[in-house]
């Protein structure tokens, strides 16, 4: 089968375009990687080109040795993924020692995303902690989440709790919470290590003043997670624009009731008693 006819490639391109339509991918902002299933790579193997051009990843991911990924290209625009896929995206293979990759299809005049170390280290953690279920890592420049990183204390408890409070579905969609990484230089191993540590316990991590990383089983769930969190952040931005204190909100015991009915476990560290009705300001600084 031609690579572009494969369903996983079609689904990937649709998600990339959806992200662009949401306004999360200005210029070359954001990146998307998918860990390809054995039967999927088999279905397109006649259209892959093997070379000996192995390139350093910039970190080690032995847990992904021999895995194949569909990835956006460095400097490429999400806006162009559906228009010019062979230039904008490509298929890579990770070497047997997990330190290098080679390109097998696409990425014409390009290379994989500049955030490849973060993507692959996140994939390695998620593959391990979900027994291979998670396959998608998505990085987007979500406007409202970024805005919040200028005003909320940069910690997991405040971001999780405040975003949970903004929409009843949130604790059901991301019951484990959200992690936050302080501002760091993007593209390198340090930010990859910090993010992948958070991915041990969360499916979403916020990069202060930059954007968000989400992990999921498939394109729908991963896009849906990004969308839900960013929507909640939009509501929070609107509320904070109207007032410096909530008049009413969802209270800790109400979250506990919700958890029971929806059969999710909500860690108690996010259900702290607040000192006042501000946005975590009085509880954390
Ligand atoms: O260039 O979003 O973080 C794409 C990015 C870097
Ligand atoms: Zn980015």
PDB file of C-alpha atoms and ligand atoms in Angstrom:
ATOM      1  CA  UNK A   1       0.000   0.000   0.000  1.00  0.00           C
ATOM      2  CA  UNK A   2       1.139   3.570  -0.644  1.00  0.00           C
ATOM      3  CA  UNK A   3       2.068   5.327   2.604  1.00  0.00           C
ATOM      4  CA  UNK A   4      -0.445   8.115   2.031  1.00  0.00           C
ATOM      5  CA  UNK A   5      -3.280   5.595   1.554  1.00  0.00           C
ATOM      6  CA  UNK A   6      -2.726   3.939   4.935  1.00  0.00           C
ATOM      7  CA  UNK A   7      -5.429   4.695   7.501  1.00  0.00           C
ATOM      8  CA  UNK A   8      -2.937   5.557  10.263  1.00  0.00           C
ATOM      9  CA  UNK A   9      -1.361   8.177   7.994  1.00  0.00           C
ATOM     10  CA  UNK A  10      -4.746   9.589   7.002  1.00  0.00           C
ATOM     11  CA  UNK A  11      -5.837   9.761  10.646  1.00  0.00           C
ATOM     12  CA  UNK A  12      -2.540  11.401  11.614  1.00  0.00           C
ATOM     13  CA  UNK A  13      -2.935  14.055   8.919  1.00  0.00           C
ATOM     14  CA  UNK A  14      -6.507  14.775   9.968  1.00  0.00           C
ATOM     15  CA  UNK A  15      -5.408  15.299  13.560  1.00  0.00           C
ATOM     16  CA  UNK A  16      -2.587  17.632  12.458  1.00  0.00           C
ATOM     17  CA  UNK A  17      -5.032  19.662  10.417  1.00  0.00           C
ATOM     18  CA  UNK A  18      -7.559  19.755  13.268  1.00  0.00           C
ATOM     19  CA  UNK A  19      -4.810  21.129  15.526  1.00  0.00           C
ATOM     20  CA  UNK A  20      -3.973  23.799  12.973  1.00  0.00           C
ATOM     21  CA  UNK A  21      -7.667  24.747  12.665  1.00  0.00           C
ATOM     22  CA  UNK A  22      -7.801  25.153  16.458  1.00  0.00           C
ATOM     23  CA  UNK A  23      -5.105  27.833  16.232  1.00  0.00           C
ATOM     24  CA  UNK A  24      -2.531  25.839  18.177  1.00  0.00           C
ATOM     25  CA  UNK A  25       0.112  25.661  15.421  1.00  0.00           C
ATOM     26  CA  UNK A  26       1.291  29.062  14.290  1.00  0.00           C
ATOM     27  CA  UNK A  27       4.186  28.857  11.809  1.00  0.00           C
ATOM     28  CA  UNK A  28       6.174  25.703  12.697  1.00  0.00           C
ATOM     29  CA  UNK A  29       4.763  25.500  16.233  1.00  0.00           C
ATOM     30  CA  UNK A  30       4.004  22.086  17.716  1.00  0.00           C
ATOM     31  CA  UNK A  31       4.805  18.512  16.735  1.00  0.00           C
ATOM     32  CA  UNK A  32       3.119  15.115  16.584  1.00  0.00           C
ATOM     33  CA  UNK A  33       4.517  11.589  16.736  1.00  0.00           C
ATOM     34  CA  UNK A  34       2.800   8.210  16.430  1.00  0.00           C
ATOM     35  CA  UNK A  35       4.326   4.833  17.367  1.00  0.00           C
ATOM     36  CA  UNK A  36       3.349   2.702  14.381  1.00  0.00           C
ATOM     37  CA  UNK A  37       1.875  -0.796  14.915  1.00  0.00           C
ATOM     38  CA  UNK A  38       3.692  -3.827  13.439  1.00  0.00           C
ATOM     39  CA  UNK A  39       0.865  -4.601  11.018  1.00  0.00           C
ATOM     40  CA  UNK A  40       0.685  -0.963   9.907  1.00  0.00           C
ATOM     41  CA  UNK A  41       4.382  -0.723   9.062  1.00  0.00           C
ATOM     42  CA  UNK A  42       4.118  -4.099   7.312  1.00  0.00           C
ATOM     43  CA  UNK A  43       1.276  -2.746   5.136  1.00  0.00           C
ATOM     44  CA  UNK A  44       3.441   0.063   3.713  1.00  0.00           C
ATOM     45  CA  UNK A  45       6.864  -1.609   3.731  1.00  0.00           C
ATOM     46  CA  UNK A  46       7.131  -1.810  -0.092  1.00  0.00           C
ATOM     47  CA  UNK A  47       7.113   1.976  -0.173  1.00  0.00           C
ATOM     48  CA  UNK A  48       9.801   2.557   2.454  1.00  0.00           C
ATOM     49  CA  UNK A  49      13.443   3.200   1.530  1.00  0.00           C
ATOM     50  CA  UNK A  50      16.131   1.816   3.860  1.00  0.00           C
ATOM     51  CA  UNK A  51      19.410   3.724   4.012  1.00  0.00           C
ATOM     52  CA  UNK A  52      22.489   3.535   6.233  1.00  0.00           C
ATOM     53  CA  UNK A  53      22.060   7.157   7.201  1.00  0.00           C
ATOM     54  CA  UNK A  54      21.650   6.708  10.968  1.00  0.00           C
ATOM     55  CA  UNK A  55      21.492  10.003  12.887  1.00  0.00           C
ATOM     56  CA  UNK A  56      21.968  10.634  16.632  1.00  0.00           C
ATOM     57  CA  UNK A  57      18.671  11.226  18.494  1.00  0.00           C
ATOM     58  CA  UNK A  58      20.421  13.260  21.206  1.00  0.00           C
ATOM     59  CA  UNK A  59      19.289  10.930  23.989  1.00  0.00           C
ATOM     60  CA  UNK A  60      18.895   7.183  24.575  1.00  0.00           C
ATOM     61  CA  UNK A  61      15.587   5.342  24.255  1.00  0.00           C
ATOM     62  CA  UNK A  62      16.486   1.631  24.502  1.00  0.00           C
ATOM     63  CA  UNK A  63      12.828   0.858  25.271  1.00  0.00           C
ATOM     64  CA  UNK A  64      11.972   1.916  21.720  1.00  0.00           C
ATOM     65  CA  UNK A  65      14.674  -0.088  19.885  1.00  0.00           C
ATOM     66  CA  UNK A  66      13.404  -1.122  16.457  1.00  0.00           C
ATOM     67  CA  UNK A  67      10.162   0.898  16.720  1.00  0.00           C
ATOM     68  CA  UNK A  68       8.807   2.936  13.803  1.00  0.00           C
ATOM     69  CA  UNK A  69       7.312   6.423  14.183  1.00  0.00           C
ATOM     70  CA  UNK A  70       5.362   8.835  12.049  1.00  0.00           C
ATOM     71  CA  UNK A  71       6.609  12.351  12.878  1.00  0.00           C
ATOM     72  CA  UNK A  72       6.256  15.957  11.854  1.00  0.00           C
ATOM     73  CA  UNK A  73       9.342  17.548  10.297  1.00  0.00           C
ATOM     74  CA  UNK A  74      11.623  20.086  11.931  1.00  0.00           C
ATOM     75  CA  UNK A  75      10.707  23.604  10.807  1.00  0.00           C
ATOM     76  CA  UNK A  76       7.652  22.281   8.945  1.00  0.00           C
ATOM     77  CA  UNK A  77       4.215  23.832   9.340  1.00  0.00           C
ATOM     78  CA  UNK A  78       1.119  21.911  10.554  1.00  0.00           C
ATOM     79  CA  UNK A  79      -0.792  24.052   8.089  1.00  0.00           C
ATOM     80  CA  UNK A  80       0.981  22.248   5.231  1.00  0.00           C
ATOM     81  CA  UNK A  81       0.643  18.648   6.446  1.00  0.00           C
ATOM     82  CA  UNK A  82      -2.432  17.837   4.317  1.00  0.00           C
ATOM     83  CA  UNK A  83      -1.222  19.929   1.365  1.00  0.00           C
ATOM     84  CA  UNK A  84       2.339  18.576   1.171  1.00  0.00           C
ATOM     85  CA  UNK A  85       2.680  15.520   3.425  1.00  0.00           C
ATOM     86  CA  UNK A  86       5.913  14.130   1.961  1.00  0.00           C
ATOM     87  CA  UNK A  87       7.709  17.342   2.889  1.00  0.00           C
ATOM     88  CA  UNK A  88       5.924  17.971   6.190  1.00  0.00           C
ATOM     89  CA  UNK A  89       5.907  14.516   7.822  1.00  0.00           C
ATOM     90  CA  UNK A  90       7.812  11.240   7.613  1.00  0.00           C
ATOM     91  CA  UNK A  91       8.427   7.735   8.909  1.00  0.00           C
ATOM     92  CA  UNK A  92      11.530   7.004  10.985  1.00  0.00           C
ATOM     93  CA  UNK A  93      12.987   3.879  12.567  1.00  0.00           C
ATOM     94  CA  UNK A  94      14.827   3.782  15.919  1.00  0.00           C
ATOM     95  CA  UNK A  95      18.128   1.839  15.916  1.00  0.00           C
ATOM     96  CA  UNK A  96      18.680  -1.407  17.821  1.00  0.00           C
ATOM     97  CA  UNK A  97      20.620   0.417  20.573  1.00  0.00           C
ATOM     98  CA  UNK A  98      18.030   3.203  20.884  1.00  0.00           C
ATOM     99  CA  UNK A  99      20.463   6.068  20.230  1.00  0.00           C
ATOM    100  CA  UNK A 100      19.878   6.771  16.519  1.00  0.00           C
ATOM    101  CA  UNK A 101      17.138   7.048  13.925  1.00  0.00           C
ATOM    102  CA  UNK A 102      16.923   6.805  10.143  1.00  0.00           C
ATOM    103  CA  UNK A 103      14.282   8.170   7.773  1.00  0.00           C
ATOM    104  CA  UNK A 104      12.385   5.620   5.661  1.00  0.00           C
ATOM    105  CA  UNK A 105       9.778   7.811   3.979  1.00  0.00           C
ATOM    106  CA  UNK A 106       8.925  11.533   3.628  1.00  0.00           C
ATOM    107  CA  UNK A 107      10.694  14.403   5.468  1.00  0.00           C
ATOM    108  CA  UNK A 108      11.959  15.669   2.093  1.00  0.00           C
ATOM    109  CA  UNK A 109      14.775  18.177   2.689  1.00  0.00           C
ATOM    110  CA  UNK A 110      13.960  17.958   6.387  1.00  0.00           C
ATOM    111  CA  UNK A 111      14.510  15.903   9.517  1.00  0.00           C
ATOM    112  CA  UNK A 112      12.223  14.859  12.389  1.00  0.00           C
ATOM    113  CA  UNK A 113      10.803  17.456  14.790  1.00  0.00           C
ATOM    114  CA  UNK A 114      13.245  19.480  16.893  1.00  0.00           C
ATOM    115  CA  UNK A 115      11.443  18.010  19.922  1.00  0.00           C
ATOM    116  CA  UNK A 116      12.331  14.415  18.955  1.00  0.00           C
ATOM    117  CA  UNK A 117      14.185  13.792  22.278  1.00  0.00           C
ATOM    118  CA  UNK A 118      11.094  14.813  24.299  1.00  0.00           C
ATOM    119  CA  UNK A 119       8.731  12.861  22.066  1.00  0.00           C
ATOM    120  CA  UNK A 120      10.765   9.664  22.155  1.00  0.00           C
ATOM    121  CA  UNK A 121      11.499   9.817  25.890  1.00  0.00           C
ATOM    122  CA  UNK A 122       7.781  10.365  26.528  1.00  0.00           C
ATOM    123  CA  UNK A 123       6.931   7.432  24.232  1.00  0.00           C
ATOM    124  CA  UNK A 124       9.429   5.238  26.055  1.00  0.00           C
ATOM    125  CA  UNK A 125       7.868   6.020  29.449  1.00  0.00           C
ATOM    126  CA  UNK A 126       4.287   5.698  28.192  1.00  0.00           C
ATOM    127  CA  UNK A 127       4.957   2.425  26.363  1.00  0.00           C
ATOM    128  CA  UNK A 128       6.269   1.017  29.662  1.00  0.00           C
ATOM    129  CA  UNK A 129       3.637   2.358  32.072  1.00  0.00           C
ATOM    130  CA  UNK A 130       0.648   1.579  29.816  1.00  0.00           C
ATOM    131  CA  UNK A 131       1.900  -1.849  28.686  1.00  0.00           C
ATOM    132  CA  UNK A 132       2.241  -0.589  25.135  1.00  0.00           C
ATOM    133  CA  UNK A 133      -1.231   0.982  24.914  1.00  0.00           C
ATOM    134  CA  UNK A 134      -0.214   4.616  24.414  1.00  0.00           C
ATOM    135  CA  UNK A 135       1.017   5.404  20.897  1.00  0.00           C
ATOM    136  CA  UNK A 136       0.524   9.149  20.383  1.00  0.00           C
ATOM    137  CA  UNK A 137       2.541  12.080  21.764  1.00  0.00           C
ATOM    138  CA  UNK A 138       1.280  15.534  20.822  1.00  0.00           C
ATOM    139  CA  UNK A 139       2.848  18.927  21.491  1.00  0.00           C
ATOM    140  CA  UNK A 140       0.755  22.050  20.831  1.00  0.00           C
ATOM    141  CA  UNK A 141       0.999  25.764  21.539  1.00  0.00           C
ATOM    142  CA  UNK A 142      -2.361  25.998  23.292  1.00  0.00           C
ATOM    143  CA  UNK A 143      -3.092  29.695  23.780  1.00  0.00           C
ATOM    144  CA  UNK A 144      -5.040  29.694  27.040  1.00  0.00           C
ATOM    145  CA  UNK A 145      -2.861  27.159  28.843  1.00  0.00           C
ATOM    146  CA  UNK A 146       0.174  29.262  27.916  1.00  0.00           C
ATOM    147  CA  UNK A 147      -1.550  32.414  29.186  1.00  0.00           C
ATOM    148  CA  UNK A 148      -2.216  30.750  32.555  1.00  0.00           C
ATOM    149  CA  UNK A 149       1.492  29.967  33.025  1.00  0.00           C
ATOM    150  CA  UNK A 150       2.080  33.711  33.471  1.00  0.00           C
ATOM    151  CA  UNK A 151      -0.334  34.063  36.380  1.00  0.00           C
ATOM    152  CA  UNK A 152      -0.868  30.768  38.222  1.00  0.00           C
ATOM    153  CA  UNK A 153       1.781  29.280  40.522  1.00  0.00           C
ATOM    154  CA  UNK A 154       3.741  26.781  38.394  1.00  0.00           C
ATOM    155  CA  UNK A 155       2.846  23.607  40.212  1.00  0.00           C
ATOM    156  CA  UNK A 156       0.931  20.438  39.415  1.00  0.00           C
ATOM    157  CA  UNK A 157      -1.581  20.848  42.244  1.00  0.00           C
ATOM    158  CA  UNK A 158      -2.769  24.331  41.303  1.00  0.00           C
ATOM    159  CA  UNK A 159      -2.997  23.677  37.556  1.00  0.00           C
ATOM    160  CA  UNK A 160      -4.796  20.371  38.015  1.00  0.00           C
ATOM    161  CA  UNK A 161      -7.245  21.666  40.606  1.00  0.00           C
ATOM    162  CA  UNK A 162      -8.045  24.938  38.825  1.00  0.00           C
ATOM    163  CA  UNK A 163      -8.565  23.188  35.487  1.00  0.00           C
ATOM    164  CA  UNK A 164     -10.681  20.446  37.086  1.00  0.00           C
ATOM    165  CA  UNK A 165     -12.936  23.116  38.619  1.00  0.00           C
ATOM    166  CA  UNK A 166     -13.656  24.767  35.260  1.00  0.00           C
ATOM    167  CA  UNK A 167     -15.603  21.899  33.701  1.00  0.00           C
ATOM    168  CA  UNK A 168     -17.244  18.889  35.339  1.00  0.00           C
ATOM    169  CA  UNK A 169     -15.888  16.463  32.717  1.00  0.00           C
ATOM    170  CA  UNK A 170     -12.254  17.413  33.408  1.00  0.00           C
ATOM    171  CA  UNK A 171     -11.538  15.134  36.399  1.00  0.00           C
ATOM    172  CA  UNK A 172     -13.087  12.270  34.433  1.00  0.00           C
ATOM    173  CA  UNK A 173     -10.993  12.981  31.311  1.00  0.00           C
ATOM    174  CA  UNK A 174      -7.688  13.526  33.177  1.00  0.00           C
ATOM    175  CA  UNK A 175      -8.155  11.971  36.646  1.00  0.00           C
ATOM    176  CA  UNK A 176      -4.402  11.599  37.193  1.00  0.00           C
ATOM    177  CA  UNK A 177      -3.872  15.359  36.863  1.00  0.00           C
ATOM    178  CA  UNK A 178      -1.451  17.517  34.898  1.00  0.00           C
ATOM    179  CA  UNK A 179       2.249  18.173  35.456  1.00  0.00           C
ATOM    180  CA  UNK A 180       4.014  21.489  35.008  1.00  0.00           C
ATOM    181  CA  UNK A 181       7.595  22.095  33.841  1.00  0.00           C
ATOM    182  CA  UNK A 182       9.182  25.474  34.677  1.00  0.00           C
ATOM    183  CA  UNK A 183      10.498  27.428  31.722  1.00  0.00           C
ATOM    184  CA  UNK A 184      13.365  25.530  30.071  1.00  0.00           C
ATOM    185  CA  UNK A 185      15.204  25.688  26.751  1.00  0.00           C
ATOM    186  CA  UNK A 186      13.158  23.574  24.301  1.00  0.00           C
ATOM    187  CA  UNK A 187      14.539  20.953  21.931  1.00  0.00           C
ATOM    188  CA  UNK A 188      17.137  19.353  24.185  1.00  0.00           C
ATOM    189  CA  UNK A 189      17.633  16.431  26.502  1.00  0.00           C
ATOM    190  CA  UNK A 190      17.092  18.313  29.797  1.00  0.00           C
ATOM    191  CA  UNK A 191      13.516  19.329  28.994  1.00  0.00           C
ATOM    192  CA  UNK A 192      12.939  15.825  27.604  1.00  0.00           C
ATOM    193  CA  UNK A 193      14.048  14.266  30.908  1.00  0.00           C
ATOM    194  CA  UNK A 194      11.884  16.680  32.954  1.00  0.00           C
ATOM    195  CA  UNK A 195       8.816  16.006  30.791  1.00  0.00           C
ATOM    196  CA  UNK A 196       9.222  12.250  30.655  1.00  0.00           C
ATOM    197  CA  UNK A 197       9.473  12.152  34.470  1.00  0.00           C
ATOM    198  CA  UNK A 198       6.034  13.801  34.649  1.00  0.00           C
ATOM    199  CA  UNK A 199       4.709  11.339  32.063  1.00  0.00           C
ATOM    200  CA  UNK A 200       5.349   8.542  34.574  1.00  0.00           C
ATOM    201  CA  UNK A 201       2.251   9.748  36.464  1.00  0.00           C
ATOM    202  CA  UNK A 202       0.354  12.109  34.125  1.00  0.00           C
ATOM    203  CA  UNK A 203      -0.931  12.008  30.522  1.00  0.00           C
ATOM    204  CA  UNK A 204      -0.423  15.755  30.116  1.00  0.00           C
ATOM    205  CA  UNK A 205       2.431  18.129  30.895  1.00  0.00           C
ATOM    206  CA  UNK A 206       2.520  21.904  30.572  1.00  0.00           C
ATOM    207  CA  UNK A 207       5.677  23.726  29.493  1.00  0.00           C
ATOM    208  CA  UNK A 208       5.617  27.191  31.101  1.00  0.00           C
ATOM    209  CA  UNK A 209       5.322  30.025  28.560  1.00  0.00           C
ATOM    210  CA  UNK A 210       5.429  27.502  25.700  1.00  0.00           C
ATOM    211  CA  UNK A 211       2.663  24.905  25.400  1.00  0.00           C
ATOM    212  CA  UNK A 212       1.575  21.426  26.337  1.00  0.00           C
ATOM    213  CA  UNK A 213       2.415  17.732  25.768  1.00  0.00           C
ATOM    214  CA  UNK A 214      -0.322  15.089  25.752  1.00  0.00           C
ATOM    215  CA  UNK A 215      -0.084  11.303  25.493  1.00  0.00           C
ATOM    216  CA  UNK A 216      -2.779   8.845  24.504  1.00  0.00           C
ATOM    217  CA  UNK A 217      -3.783   5.516  23.011  1.00  0.00           C
ATOM    218  CA  UNK A 218      -4.957   6.885  19.680  1.00  0.00           C
ATOM    219  CA  UNK A 219      -5.418  10.110  17.744  1.00  0.00           C
ATOM    220  CA  UNK A 220      -8.977  10.780  18.971  1.00  0.00           C
ATOM    221  CA  UNK A 221      -8.153  10.343  22.650  1.00  0.00           C
ATOM    222  CA  UNK A 222      -4.946  12.371  22.484  1.00  0.00           C
ATOM    223  CA  UNK A 223      -6.505  15.225  20.525  1.00  0.00           C
ATOM    224  CA  UNK A 224      -9.536  15.060  22.830  1.00  0.00           C
ATOM    225  CA  UNK A 225      -7.318  15.366  25.898  1.00  0.00           C
ATOM    226  CA  UNK A 226      -5.487  18.415  24.497  1.00  0.00           C
ATOM    227  CA  UNK A 227      -8.837  19.945  23.485  1.00  0.00           C
ATOM    228  CA  UNK A 228     -10.468  19.334  26.884  1.00  0.00           C
ATOM    229  CA  UNK A 229      -7.573  20.849  28.836  1.00  0.00           C
ATOM    230  CA  UNK A 230      -7.283  23.866  26.550  1.00  0.00           C
ATOM    231  CA  UNK A 231     -11.059  24.434  26.656  1.00  0.00           C
ATOM    232  CA  UNK A 232     -10.956  24.357  30.447  1.00  0.00           C
ATOM    233  CA  UNK A 233      -8.023  26.800  30.397  1.00  0.00           C
ATOM    234  CA  UNK A 234     -10.099  29.099  28.177  1.00  0.00           C
ATOM    235  CA  UNK A 235     -12.924  29.100  30.727  1.00  0.00           C
ATOM    236  CA  UNK A 236     -10.434  29.812  33.510  1.00  0.00           C
ATOM    237  CA  UNK A 237      -8.962  32.729  31.561  1.00  0.00           C
ATOM    238  CA  UNK A 238     -12.483  34.119  31.092  1.00  0.00           C
ATOM    239  CA  UNK A 239     -13.323  33.714  34.774  1.00  0.00           C
ATOM    240  CA  UNK A 240     -10.060  35.357  35.859  1.00  0.00           C
ATOM    241  CA  UNK A 241     -10.757  38.182  33.423  1.00  0.00           C
ATOM    242  CA  UNK A 242     -14.047  38.846  35.205  1.00  0.00           C
ATOM    243  CA  UNK A 243     -13.029  38.487  38.838  1.00  0.00           C
ATOM    244  CA  UNK A 244     -10.178  37.783  41.250  1.00  0.00           C
ATOM    245  CA  UNK A 245     -12.267  35.304  43.286  1.00  0.00           C
ATOM    246  CA  UNK A 246     -14.890  32.693  42.393  1.00  0.00           C
ATOM    247  CA  UNK A 247     -18.333  33.135  43.938  1.00  0.00           C
ATOM    248  CA  UNK A 248     -18.989  29.370  43.732  1.00  0.00           C
ATOM    249  CA  UNK A 249     -17.186  26.369  42.321  1.00  0.00           C
ATOM    250  CA  UNK A 250     -16.976  22.561  42.455  1.00  0.00           C
ATOM    251  CA  UNK A 251     -15.871  21.701  46.003  1.00  0.00           C
ATOM    252  CA  UNK A 252     -13.565  18.826  47.126  1.00  0.00           C
ATOM    253  CA  UNK A 253     -16.455  16.678  48.422  1.00  0.00           C
ATOM    254  CA  UNK A 254     -18.294  17.151  45.146  1.00  0.00           C
ATOM    255  CA  UNK A 255     -15.205  15.879  43.285  1.00  0.00           C
ATOM    256  CA  UNK A 256     -15.199  12.878  45.647  1.00  0.00           C
ATOM    257  CA  UNK A 257     -18.865  12.197  44.796  1.00  0.00           C
ATOM    258  CA  UNK A 258     -18.123  12.525  41.094  1.00  0.00           C
ATOM    259  CA  UNK A 259     -15.173  10.122  41.412  1.00  0.00           C
ATOM    260  CA  UNK A 260     -17.435   7.495  42.997  1.00  0.00           C
ATOM    261  CA  UNK A 261     -20.143   7.688  40.316  1.00  0.00           C
ATOM    262  CA  UNK A 262     -17.731   7.870  37.388  1.00  0.00           C
ATOM    263  CA  UNK A 263     -15.415   5.217  38.873  1.00  0.00           C
ATOM    264  CA  UNK A 264     -12.232   7.254  38.689  1.00  0.00           C
ATOM    265  CA  UNK A 265      -9.607   7.722  41.379  1.00  0.00           C
ATOM    266  CA  UNK A 266      -8.775  11.350  42.092  1.00  0.00           C
ATOM    267  CA  UNK A 267      -5.540  11.762  44.080  1.00  0.00           C
ATOM    268  CA  UNK A 268      -6.246  13.571  47.361  1.00  0.00           C
ATOM    269  CA  UNK A 269      -3.249  15.888  46.840  1.00  0.00           C
ATOM    270  CA  UNK A 270      -5.394  17.796  44.314  1.00  0.00           C
ATOM    271  CA  UNK A 271      -8.400  18.052  46.659  1.00  0.00           C
ATOM    272  CA  UNK A 272      -6.732  20.329  49.224  1.00  0.00           C
ATOM    273  CA  UNK A 273      -8.877  22.682  51.312  1.00  0.00           C
ATOM    274  CA  UNK A 274      -8.411  26.206  49.971  1.00  0.00           C
ATOM    275  CA  UNK A 275      -7.722  29.181  52.224  1.00  0.00           C
ATOM    276  CA  UNK A 276      -9.908  31.446  50.068  1.00  0.00           C
ATOM    277  CA  UNK A 277     -11.739  31.589  46.752  1.00  0.00           C
ATOM    278  CA  UNK A 278      -8.815  32.871  44.673  1.00  0.00           C
ATOM    279  CA  UNK A 279      -6.967  30.729  42.149  1.00  0.00           C
ATOM    280  CA  UNK A 280      -4.555  28.876  44.380  1.00  0.00           C
ATOM    281  CA  UNK A 281      -2.713  32.092  45.164  1.00  0.00           C
ATOM    282  CA  UNK A 282      -3.263  31.815  48.912  1.00  0.00           C
ATOM    283  CA  UNK A 283      -2.320  28.120  49.033  1.00  0.00           C
ATOM    284  CA  UNK A 284       0.858  28.062  46.972  1.00  0.00           C
ATOM    285  CA  UNK A 285       3.206  30.838  46.014  1.00  0.00           C
TER     286      UNK A 285
HETATM  287  O1  LIG B   1       9.086  23.987  16.435  1.00  0.00           O
HETATM  288  O2  LIG B   1       6.951  23.695  18.926  1.00  0.00           O
HETATM  289  O3  LIG B   1       8.865  23.352  20.664  1.00  0.00           O
HETATM  290  C1  LIG B   1       8.175  23.356  17.047  1.00  0.00           C
HETATM  291  C2  LIG B   1       8.042  23.566  18.480  1.00  0.00           C
HETATM  292  C3  LIG B   1       9.220  23.561  19.356  1.00  0.00           C
HETATM  293 ZN1  LIG B   2       6.746  24.119  20.924  1.00  0.00          ZN
END
